[in-house]
Amino acid sequence: MPCSYVAMLLGKPRVDEEALAEALPAAQRRSRGAFFTPAPLVEAVLDAVAPHLPASGPLTVVDPAAGAGAFLHRAGERLPRAARFGLEVDADCARACQGRLPGARILTGDGLREGWDRLCVELPPEGFELWVGNPPYNGTSAVLKDKAAYRALCGLLGDALPPGTSLREDYAFFLLRVAERLSHRPGALAFVTSATLLDAYLYAPLRAALLERLQLREVFELGDGVFRGTRVRTCVTVWTRGRTRGAVAFRSRSQKGPFDPSQLSSPRAFTPSGSDWLLRPAPDAAAALDAQWRAQGELLTTLLPVHSPGLKTRFDELLVDDAPEPLLARLDAFLSCPPRLLEGFAAAHRIPERHLPKLLALKASDDLPARAEPERVRAFWRYAGPRHRGVIPQSARAFCYLDRRLIPRGDHRFRGPWDPHAHPVKLVFNTRELPLSAALLESPGCVHDHRHARFAPLFVPRLLRDHGLAAARSGADLGDEVPNLSMRGLAWARGHGGPLALFRALAAFINSDPVQQVWAPAFGASRDLPVPVARLPPAH
Ligand SMILES: C[S@@+](CC[C@H](N)C(=O)[O-])C[C@H]1O[C@@H](n2cnc3c(N)ncnc32)[C@H](O)[C@@H]1O
């Protein structure tokens, strides 16, 4: 952060916190999640936690990812008796923050690694601790690349992460760290975070652990646009020491854009429960539909026993093109190119220079064919979620060269000799992710990997349907092709025009108003969709 610019902004009577963050280079803002909190939101967070602070006695306010000090500055004005501490990974930013807050102690360090202990040893041993802030949420925490640190932080969860879940955002680790600290001292925690904390499937174990270790007092669901230039959904959660038992106050705002406290709804009480531990109440209509559909049917992922993520070539620049001819020509050129000439090959085919190591690694394989094989060129549907609701348009068709030997690091989606893309009809859908969407693909080709989208072929080998995808690797006879449906699905298909009719009905159901308008906003991010199979109307 250019210190002179910060100094200039800080010299103003009312600081525009967001402008301070905008002074940082864009890449740094993204990687560190540097979006400083606008003053009205800081105020609302401090208002929300105020009733949980002791009226007297020693008080320490800590922001473990302090940025330019938005929270510590205002906390100093509102709570003059408090000692204030901040930690900030960016040295320039920490310096600017210290300059702004001479009465506080600002350390430079990484709160998820070495900086945490250095911060904690400086905190006064006695008294009440108030942890505040807006720790980064960037989806790709730097800690993910540091195996030892990641393991240690995940260890704070207590139980191992269930398969298919992970912690991916820094704020999750900051929450766990503070929760652990407050398990043995009086204190409170009020953080602005991504709203993924409230409802993302991935974070169900995090929610469960936090609810067990802290008492959740208040939730604000802020929607998107609170931070200038972003569309991230955010929330505020206020916690105190203890376990969560009983009702929590929930407030939301329906407006988008800059935050104003008058936009918050009146509080509504809810009790976090269920296996997904949502930190917001579900509207009655959504809860009723969920219960009814569960009673009448089964989960979409049970109804379609075989389904997998789309194809990830891991090298689209080499292996995908809009037309088959240039694709084959490029593959031929690559296969016949000696390693020392690969740089020229990349330049001639507009493959960015950064991919040269990938080209060299592929070339080092002793298993490559001498020539490109035309039968390996397949249609490749660039499915784009809700943009392709219902059907995937012709304009989304590209071509890929599908040869497992040319996919860097292989592709875990392939099991044994079975080709999941081979059947021309597939239902493409996503699950535990918003917006939910489905499309029926009725043309041959591979489905590409789009976010959490999965695809279910209409027919699959009997062994896989009955024993799961892992059986493909067993070497056993896979059996004849059968409809990719559960017993209930088969029963529906028998009475309503066959498996394809059910696939059509499922696409229509997923895209229908009751799912999209009622069920998905409440549960779409955290639960598998239950399908009332017995009552499913045929699609027209
Ligand atoms: C979203 S900003 C919030 C700053 C300030 N608390 C506020 O509310 O305006 C997050 C800040 O955390 C810093 N940060 C990112 N990762 C960090 C880490 N591991 N340890 C300490 N600070 C970190 C970033 O540089 C950035 O200044």
PDB file of N, CA and C in Angstrom, residues 228-264:
ATOM      1  N   ARG A 228     -17.877  -2.146  -2.027  1.00  0.00           N
ATOM      2  CA  ARG A 228     -17.875  -1.492  -3.331  1.00  0.00           C
ATOM      3  C   ARG A 228     -17.161  -2.349  -4.378  1.00  0.00           C
ATOM      4  N   GLY A 229     -17.800  -2.521  -5.518  1.00  0.00           N
ATOM      5  CA  GLY A 229     -17.151  -3.223  -6.621  1.00  0.00           C
ATOM      6  C   GLY A 229     -17.167  -4.739  -6.469  1.00  0.00           C
ATOM      7  N   THR A 230     -17.911  -5.275  -5.489  1.00  0.00           N
ATOM      8  CA  THR A 230     -17.958  -6.736  -5.347  1.00  0.00           C
ATOM      9  C   THR A 230     -19.417  -7.199  -5.385  1.00  0.00           C
ATOM     10  N   ARG A 231     -19.556  -8.510  -5.638  1.00  0.00           N
ATOM     11  CA  ARG A 231     -20.909  -9.070  -5.581  1.00  0.00           C
ATOM     12  C   ARG A 231     -21.004 -10.177  -4.547  1.00  0.00           C
ATOM     13  N   VAL A 232     -19.970 -10.255  -3.729  1.00  0.00           N
ATOM     14  CA  VAL A 232     -19.945 -11.348  -2.749  1.00  0.00           C
ATOM     15  C   VAL A 232     -21.054 -11.144  -1.708  1.00  0.00           C
ATOM     16  N   ARG A 233     -21.722 -12.247  -1.369  1.00  0.00           N
ATOM     17  CA  ARG A 233     -22.745 -12.200  -0.313  1.00  0.00           C
ATOM     18  C   ARG A 233     -22.016 -12.210   1.028  1.00  0.00           C
ATOM     19  N   THR A 234     -22.406 -11.342   1.912  1.00  0.00           N
ATOM     20  CA  THR A 234     -21.707 -11.282   3.188  1.00  0.00           C
ATOM     21  C   THR A 234     -22.686 -11.409   4.355  1.00  0.00           C
ATOM     22  N   CYS A 235     -22.129 -11.594   5.527  1.00  0.00           N
ATOM     23  CA  CYS A 235     -22.961 -11.674   6.732  1.00  0.00           C
ATOM     24  C   CYS A 235     -22.141 -11.210   7.926  1.00  0.00           C
ATOM     25  N   VAL A 236     -22.830 -10.996   9.020  1.00  0.00           N
ATOM     26  CA  VAL A 236     -22.167 -10.707  10.296  1.00  0.00           C
ATOM     27  C   VAL A 236     -22.643 -11.768  11.271  1.00  0.00           C
ATOM     28  N   THR A 237     -21.732 -12.340  12.018  1.00  0.00           N
ATOM     29  CA  THR A 237     -22.160 -13.239  13.091  1.00  0.00           C
ATOM     30  C   THR A 237     -21.536 -12.748  14.402  1.00  0.00           C
ATOM     31  N   VAL A 238     -22.333 -12.792  15.443  1.00  0.00           N
ATOM     32  CA  VAL A 238     -21.879 -12.348  16.770  1.00  0.00           C
ATOM     33  C   VAL A 238     -21.949 -13.554  17.698  1.00  0.00           C
ATOM     34  N   TRP A 239     -20.844 -13.851  18.349  1.00  0.00           N
ATOM     35  CA  TRP A 239     -20.739 -15.033  19.207  1.00  0.00           C
ATOM     36  C   TRP A 239     -20.194 -14.641  20.572  1.00  0.00           C
ATOM     37  N   THR A 240     -20.566 -15.398  21.588  1.00  0.00           N
ATOM     38  CA  THR A 240     -19.927 -15.212  22.895  1.00  0.00           C
ATOM     39  C   THR A 240     -19.449 -16.581  23.379  1.00  0.00           C
ATOM     40  N   ARG A 241     -18.749 -16.563  24.474  1.00  0.00           N
ATOM     41  CA  ARG A 241     -18.245 -17.814  25.044  1.00  0.00           C
ATOM     42  C   ARG A 241     -19.413 -18.743  25.391  1.00  0.00           C
ATOM     43  N   GLY A 242     -19.202 -20.042  25.285  1.00  0.00           N
ATOM     44  CA  GLY A 242     -20.253 -21.008  25.658  1.00  0.00           C
ATOM     45  C   GLY A 242     -20.710 -21.787  24.438  1.00  0.00           C
ATOM     46  N   ARG A 243     -21.717 -22.634  24.610  1.00  0.00           N
ATOM     47  CA  ARG A 243     -22.243 -23.421  23.480  1.00  0.00           C
ATOM     48  C   ARG A 243     -23.553 -22.806  23.024  1.00  0.00           C
ATOM     49  N   THR A 244     -23.911 -23.052  21.761  1.00  0.00           N
ATOM     50  CA  THR A 244     -25.168 -22.499  21.277  1.00  0.00           C
ATOM     51  C   THR A 244     -26.310 -23.403  21.709  1.00  0.00           C
ATOM     52  N   ARG A 245     -27.163 -22.857  22.530  1.00  0.00           N
ATOM     53  CA  ARG A 245     -28.367 -23.564  22.965  1.00  0.00           C
ATOM     54  C   ARG A 245     -29.491 -22.561  22.828  1.00  0.00           C
ATOM     55  N   GLY A 246     -30.547 -22.932  22.151  1.00  0.00           N
ATOM     56  CA  GLY A 246     -31.689 -22.026  22.075  1.00  0.00           C
ATOM     57  C   GLY A 246     -31.598 -21.054  20.922  1.00  0.00           C
ATOM     58  N   ALA A 247     -32.442 -20.024  21.017  1.00  0.00           N
ATOM     59  CA  ALA A 247     -32.702 -19.177  19.855  1.00  0.00           C
ATOM     60  C   ALA A 247     -31.594 -18.153  19.596  1.00  0.00           C
ATOM     61  N   VAL A 248     -31.456 -17.833  18.321  1.00  0.00           N
ATOM     62  CA  VAL A 248     -30.493 -16.847  17.841  1.00  0.00           C
ATOM     63  C   VAL A 248     -31.301 -15.763  17.126  1.00  0.00           C
ATOM     64  N   ALA A 249     -30.859 -14.508  17.242  1.00  0.00           N
ATOM     65  CA  ALA A 249     -31.589 -13.424  16.545  1.00  0.00           C
ATOM     66  C   ALA A 249     -31.058 -13.293  15.122  1.00  0.00           C
ATOM     67  N   PHE A 250     -31.977 -13.248  14.177  1.00  0.00           N
ATOM     68  CA  PHE A 250     -31.577 -13.187  12.766  1.00  0.00           C
ATOM     69  C   PHE A 250     -32.180 -11.944  12.120  1.00  0.00           C
ATOM     70  N   ARG A 251     -31.345 -11.190  11.393  1.00  0.00           N
ATOM     71  CA  ARG A 251     -31.848 -10.038  10.650  1.00  0.00           C
ATOM     72  C   ARG A 251     -31.275 -10.114   9.242  1.00  0.00           C
ATOM     73  N   SER A 252     -32.039  -9.637   8.281  1.00  0.00           N
ATOM     74  CA  SER A 252     -31.541  -9.699   6.901  1.00  0.00           C
ATOM     75  C   SER A 252     -31.847  -8.383   6.211  1.00  0.00           C
ATOM     76  N   ARG A 253     -31.263  -8.231   5.046  1.00  0.00           N
ATOM     77  CA  ARG A 253     -31.645  -7.033   4.282  1.00  0.00           C
ATOM     78  C   ARG A 253     -31.887  -7.478   2.854  1.00  0.00           C
ATOM     79  N   SER A 254     -32.883  -6.905   2.227  1.00  0.00           N
ATOM     80  CA  SER A 254     -33.209  -7.338   0.868  1.00  0.00           C
ATOM     81  C   SER A 254     -32.537  -6.445  -0.165  1.00  0.00           C
ATOM     82  N   GLN A 255     -32.090  -5.256   0.232  1.00  0.00           N
ATOM     83  CA  GLN A 255     -31.442  -4.358  -0.730  1.00  0.00           C
ATOM     84  C   GLN A 255     -30.049  -4.879  -1.092  1.00  0.00           C
ATOM     85  N   LYS A 256     -29.575  -4.462  -2.254  1.00  0.00           N
ATOM     86  CA  LYS A 256     -28.181  -4.742  -2.622  1.00  0.00           C
ATOM     87  C   LYS A 256     -27.410  -3.438  -2.477  1.00  0.00           C
ATOM     88  N   GLY A 257     -26.084  -3.519  -2.554  1.00  0.00           N
ATOM     89  CA  GLY A 257     -25.291  -2.289  -2.560  1.00  0.00           C
ATOM     90  C   GLY A 257     -24.926  -1.833  -1.170  1.00  0.00           C
ATOM     91  N   PRO A 258     -24.468  -0.566  -1.064  1.00  0.00           N
ATOM     92  CA  PRO A 258     -23.915  -0.073   0.196  1.00  0.00           C
ATOM     93  C   PRO A 258     -24.846  -0.305   1.381  1.00  0.00           C
ATOM     94  N   PHE A 259     -24.225  -0.554   2.516  1.00  0.00           N
ATOM     95  CA  PHE A 259     -24.984  -0.924   3.712  1.00  0.00           C
ATOM     96  C   PHE A 259     -25.476   0.312   4.462  1.00  0.00           C
ATOM     97  N   ASP A 260     -26.718   0.212   4.902  1.00  0.00           N
ATOM     98  CA  ASP A 260     -27.268   1.220   5.791  1.00  0.00           C
ATOM     99  C   ASP A 260     -28.049   0.442   6.854  1.00  0.00           C
ATOM    100  N   PRO A 261     -27.819   0.738   8.139  1.00  0.00           N
ATOM    101  CA  PRO A 261     -28.443  -0.092   9.180  1.00  0.00           C
ATOM    102  C   PRO A 261     -29.969  -0.107   9.116  1.00  0.00           C
ATOM    103  N   SER A 262     -30.560   0.953   8.536  1.00  0.00           N
ATOM    104  CA  SER A 262     -32.029   0.989   8.479  1.00  0.00           C
ATOM    105  C   SER A 262     -32.572  -0.087   7.533  1.00  0.00           C
ATOM    106  N   GLN A 263     -31.689  -0.659   6.720  1.00  0.00           N
ATOM    107  CA  GLN A 263     -32.156  -1.695   5.780  1.00  0.00           C
ATOM    108  C   GLN A 263     -32.372  -3.049   6.468  1.00  0.00           C
ATOM    109  N   LEU A 264     -31.872  -3.199   7.668  1.00  0.00           N
ATOM    110  CA  LEU A 264     -31.979  -4.517   8.327  1.00  0.00           C
ATOM    111  C   LEU A 264     -33.405  -4.767   8.812  1.00  0.00           C
TER     112      LEU A 264
END
